[in-house]
Amino acid sequence: MIPKHLVDRIAPSLEDLMISSDKVAHVSDFHSLSHAMLVLSSVKYSMIPVLSADSKYIGLLNMAVIVNAMTQLDGLDPEILDKTTVREVMLPIGVSVTLEDEFEKIFHHLVDYNFLGVVDHQQVFVGIITRRHLLKRLNAFFHDQT
Ligand code: AMP
């Protein structure tokens, strides 16, 4: 268990570690893959969250999933992009967290995931916590020790 006095110094508030939803690039589940492709190619992120019409965090999307959907036995079929929705091909979220979770839980999940989606008690998406943010905090903390 990570001692509380260390958690209080590294991440006193999980909200401070979070990038809020209004700054997170995302796609909606009802969007077509052609729209999603435009979004993904205009942001620098390889994987982005998928939200439902009522802003719930329900999936993940990356370019590989889109290319895979386009791939047919005889080559790529770009027409599929307009006929397929994000919901049909999105990846499962794996894990999500809330701002009430223990820091330790977030820490452990960030070993496996580049970022974690943060939701409220209704699964409504409120933001993400990235491994990069956590590592920056740890870096600052270690430097403070000297
Ligand atoms: P980073 O550590 O900043 O490279 O972020 C890790 C991952 O989190 C990125 O590859 C994206 O999948 C996701 N991510 C980070 N920031 C954003 C953002 N503002 N919008 C959407 N996804 C993001």
XYZ file of C-alpha atoms and ligand atoms in Angstrom:
169
model
C 0.000 0.000 0.000
C 1.292 3.487 -0.844
C 1.512 5.493 2.414
C -1.068 8.292 2.649
C 1.536 10.973 3.361
C 3.202 10.152 0.004
C -0.113 10.158 -1.884
C -0.902 13.526 -0.288
C 2.315 14.912 -1.712
C 2.251 13.253 -5.142
C -1.424 13.642 -6.035
C -3.432 15.337 -3.270
C -6.397 15.580 -5.639
C -7.137 13.259 -8.553
C -9.007 16.103 -10.199
C -5.686 17.935 -10.565
C -4.246 14.940 -12.408
C -7.174 14.801 -14.817
C -7.538 16.382 -18.256
C -11.184 17.485 -18.227
C -13.599 16.194 -20.865
C -13.866 19.557 -22.656
C -10.145 19.251 -23.548
C -10.287 15.596 -24.616
C -10.691 14.704 -28.293
C -13.403 12.078 -28.695
C -15.897 10.617 -31.155
C -19.530 9.667 -30.659
C -20.717 6.115 -31.167
C -23.199 7.181 -33.865
C -20.510 8.888 -35.968
C -19.505 7.240 -39.226
C -15.999 5.865 -39.566
C -15.241 8.505 -42.183
C -15.986 11.213 -39.614
C -13.986 9.354 -36.968
C -11.063 9.059 -39.374
C -11.067 12.828 -39.872
C -11.080 13.387 -36.111
C -8.291 10.880 -35.484
C -6.128 12.261 -38.244
C -6.569 15.844 -37.037
C -5.479 15.110 -33.449
C -2.081 13.743 -32.509
C -3.454 10.945 -30.355
C -3.381 7.318 -31.431
C -6.415 6.274 -29.358
C -9.406 8.376 -28.307
C -12.516 7.746 -26.201
C -15.925 6.958 -27.694
C -18.944 8.553 -25.997
C -22.646 7.782 -26.331
C -25.220 10.461 -27.165
C -25.742 10.935 -23.407
C -21.972 11.413 -22.841
C -21.309 8.008 -21.313
C -17.871 6.498 -21.772
C -18.497 3.360 -23.823
C -15.485 2.577 -26.002
C -12.154 3.404 -27.588
C -11.166 4.000 -31.170
C -7.875 4.030 -33.023
C -6.808 4.150 -36.659
C -5.985 0.429 -36.744
C -9.636 -0.403 -36.027
C -10.743 1.814 -38.924
C -8.217 0.363 -41.363
C -9.235 -3.109 -40.265
C -12.919 -2.333 -40.955
C -11.974 -1.161 -44.459
C -9.869 -4.203 -45.240
C -11.458 -6.722 -47.593
C -9.962 -9.858 -49.138
C -9.233 -7.966 -52.370
C -7.901 -4.751 -50.804
C -9.182 -1.633 -49.031
C -12.792 -0.536 -49.543
C -13.137 3.133 -48.470
C -16.917 3.064 -49.106
C -17.292 1.034 -45.925
C -16.304 4.136 -43.951
C -19.597 5.888 -44.709
C -21.705 2.796 -44.067
C -20.194 1.807 -40.714
C -20.673 3.538 -37.381
C -18.099 3.838 -34.623
C -20.339 1.726 -32.360
C -20.001 -1.263 -34.712
C -16.223 -1.453 -34.480
C -15.122 0.351 -31.284
C -12.886 -1.401 -28.766
C -14.021 -2.125 -25.190
C -12.796 0.391 -22.598
C -11.167 -2.252 -20.424
C -11.190 -0.110 -17.319
C -12.535 3.237 -16.158
C -12.038 5.064 -12.864
C -13.820 7.678 -10.785
C -12.438 10.657 -8.912
C -13.315 8.851 -5.665
C -11.001 5.935 -6.451
C -7.815 5.365 -4.492
C -4.659 6.810 -6.017
C -3.129 3.340 -5.744
C -5.776 1.866 -8.061
C -5.126 4.583 -10.659
C -1.381 4.046 -10.321
C -1.695 0.291 -10.925
C -3.969 0.673 -13.948
C -1.624 3.226 -15.514
C 1.062 0.543 -15.607
C -1.090 -1.222 -18.213
C -2.885 1.680 -19.892
C -1.582 4.837 -21.504
C -4.597 6.686 -20.181
C -7.679 5.990 -18.083
C -11.145 7.364 -18.732
C -12.694 9.020 -15.684
C -16.453 8.717 -15.216
C -19.008 9.812 -12.630
C -21.413 7.432 -10.941
C -23.674 7.382 -13.995
C -20.754 6.411 -16.268
C -20.790 9.944 -17.703
C -17.354 10.808 -19.058
C -15.598 13.548 -17.080
C -12.025 13.308 -18.403
C -8.866 11.236 -18.628
C -5.787 10.643 -16.478
C -2.678 9.916 -18.516
C 0.467 8.010 -17.629
C 2.460 11.044 -18.750
C 0.751 13.286 -16.172
C 1.427 10.811 -13.415
C 5.085 10.413 -14.411
C 5.492 14.189 -14.411
C 4.113 14.282 -10.865
C 6.463 11.516 -9.763
C 9.396 13.248 -11.409
C 8.598 16.497 -9.569
C 8.160 14.589 -6.320
C 11.538 12.819 -6.639
C 13.304 16.057 -7.469
C 11.774 17.678 -4.397
C 13.511 15.047 -2.257
C 16.979 16.370 -3.125
P 0.132 11.262 -23.580
O 0.691 10.604 -22.357
O -0.097 12.733 -23.435
O 0.876 10.879 -24.827
O -1.326 10.635 -23.725
C -1.490 9.239 -23.703
C -2.714 8.897 -24.488
O -3.850 9.502 -23.872
C -2.715 9.448 -25.917
O -2.071 8.590 -26.810
C -4.190 9.499 -26.194
O -4.653 8.190 -26.499
C -4.757 9.922 -24.858
N -4.886 11.386 -24.758
C -4.079 12.244 -24.080
N -4.528 13.509 -24.166
C -5.662 13.460 -24.913
C -6.617 14.433 -25.368
N -6.494 15.739 -25.069
N -7.643 14.013 -26.125
C -7.791 12.692 -26.424
N -6.943 11.727 -26.013
C -5.883 12.099 -25.281
